[in-house]
Amino acid sequence: QVSPALRTPRLPVWLCSLSGRHGVLFGTDSRLLSDWKAERIFHLYFYSGQQEQTRTARLTIDTHSHRWEEAQREGPCSPGRRRPALEMAIRTKWAGATVSWNGTEPF
């Protein structure tokens, strides 16, 4: 028999496959599962277990950022506008959100 916690997680967790690498994206705030107001500014953590990742990345997600404040003169494919695959995956759930890597080098 499957535990109820496996069917309905108590904390938000996603298994990710990004550019051929697997990892876990998770949050420690259970309100993200039930309270849309908690989705304003929150933290998610990403761990891939890859050798080059020495610690879990702590990301700050802001879903009410102002996309129009980004530099308008850069084209969508210019180096300044390219985003890491993890950020793009996060934006599939929170479209237009900004992601702060908090000192971790984006991968």
Coordinates of C-alpha atoms in Angstrom, one line a residue:
Q1 CA 0.0 0.0 0.0
V2 CA 1.3 3.5 -0.9
S3 CA 1.7 5.9 1.9
P4 CA -0.6 9.0 1.7
A5 CA 2.5 11.2 2.0
L6 CA 3.8 9.7 -1.3
R7 CA 0.5 10.5 -3.1
T8 CA 0.3 14.0 -1.6
P9 CA 3.7 15.4 -0.7
R10 CA 4.0 17.6 2.4
L11 CA 6.6 19.8 0.8
P12 CA 6.9 20.8 -2.8
V13 CA 9.4 18.6 -4.7
W14 CA 10.1 18.1 -8.4
L15 CA 12.4 15.7 -10.1
C16 CA 14.1 17.4 -13.0
S17 CA 16.0 16.3 -16.1
L18 CA 17.8 19.4 -17.5
S19 CA 20.1 19.2 -20.4
G20 CA 20.6 15.5 -19.8
R21 CA 21.3 15.9 -16.0
H22 CA 19.0 14.8 -13.3
G23 CA 18.3 16.7 -10.1
V24 CA 15.8 17.5 -7.4
L25 CA 14.2 20.9 -7.0
F26 CA 12.4 21.3 -3.7
G27 CA 11.1 23.8 -1.2
T28 CA 10.9 23.8 2.6
D29 CA 7.7 25.8 2.8
S30 CA 4.6 23.6 2.7
R31 CA 2.4 26.7 2.1
L32 CA 3.6 26.6 -1.6
L33 CA 1.3 23.5 -2.0
S34 CA -1.9 25.2 -0.8
D35 CA -1.6 28.9 -0.4
W36 CA -1.1 31.0 -3.6
K37 CA -0.1 34.0 -1.5
A38 CA 3.0 32.2 -0.5
E39 CA 4.1 32.3 -4.1
R40 CA 5.2 35.9 -4.0
I41 CA 8.8 35.6 -3.0
F42 CA 10.1 32.2 -1.8
H43 CA 13.1 29.9 -1.8
L44 CA 13.7 26.7 -3.7
Y45 CA 16.7 24.5 -3.5
F46 CA 18.3 22.4 -6.2
Y47 CA 20.6 19.5 -5.9
S48 CA 21.9 17.3 -8.7
G49 CA 24.6 15.2 -7.1
Q50 CA 27.0 16.1 -9.9
Q51 CA 30.6 16.3 -9.0
E52 CA 30.9 19.9 -9.9
Q53 CA 28.0 20.9 -7.6
T54 CA 29.6 21.1 -4.1
R55 CA 26.5 22.4 -2.3
T56 CA 22.8 22.7 -2.7
A57 CA 21.9 25.8 -4.7
R58 CA 19.5 28.1 -2.8
L59 CA 17.4 30.1 -5.3
T60 CA 15.1 33.0 -4.5
I61 CA 12.0 33.1 -6.7
D62 CA 10.1 36.4 -7.2
T63 CA 6.9 35.9 -9.1
H64 CA 6.0 39.6 -9.1
S65 CA 9.1 40.9 -10.7
H66 CA 8.9 43.4 -13.5
R67 CA 10.1 41.8 -16.7
W68 CA 9.8 45.2 -18.5
E69 CA 12.7 46.5 -16.4
E70 CA 15.1 44.2 -18.2
A71 CA 17.3 45.8 -20.8
Q72 CA 15.1 46.3 -23.9
R73 CA 17.9 46.8 -26.3
E74 CA 19.2 43.2 -26.0
G75 CA 17.7 40.6 -28.4
P76 CA 16.2 37.4 -27.0
C77 CA 19.3 35.4 -28.1
S78 CA 22.0 37.8 -26.9
P79 CA 24.3 36.5 -24.2
G80 CA 22.8 38.9 -21.6
R81 CA 19.3 37.4 -22.2
R82 CA 20.1 33.7 -22.1
R83 CA 18.9 31.9 -19.0
P84 CA 20.0 28.6 -17.5
A85 CA 17.9 25.5 -18.1
L86 CA 16.9 25.4 -14.4
E87 CA 15.5 28.9 -14.5
M88 CA 13.5 28.0 -17.6
A89 CA 12.1 24.9 -15.9
I90 CA 11.0 27.1 -12.9
R91 CA 9.3 29.4 -15.3
T92 CA 7.1 26.6 -16.6
K93 CA 5.3 26.7 -13.2
W94 CA 5.8 30.5 -12.5
A95 CA 5.8 32.3 -15.8
G96 CA 7.8 35.5 -15.8
A97 CA 9.4 34.9 -12.4
T98 CA 12.9 36.1 -11.7
V99 CA 15.4 33.7 -10.2
S100 CA 18.2 34.9 -7.9
W101 CA 21.1 32.4 -7.5
N102 CA 22.2 34.0 -4.2
G103 CA 25.9 33.8 -5.0
T104 CA 25.9 30.4 -6.6
E105 CA 27.2 30.2 -10.1
P106 CA 24.3 29.4 -12.4
F107 CA 24.6 26.0 -14.1

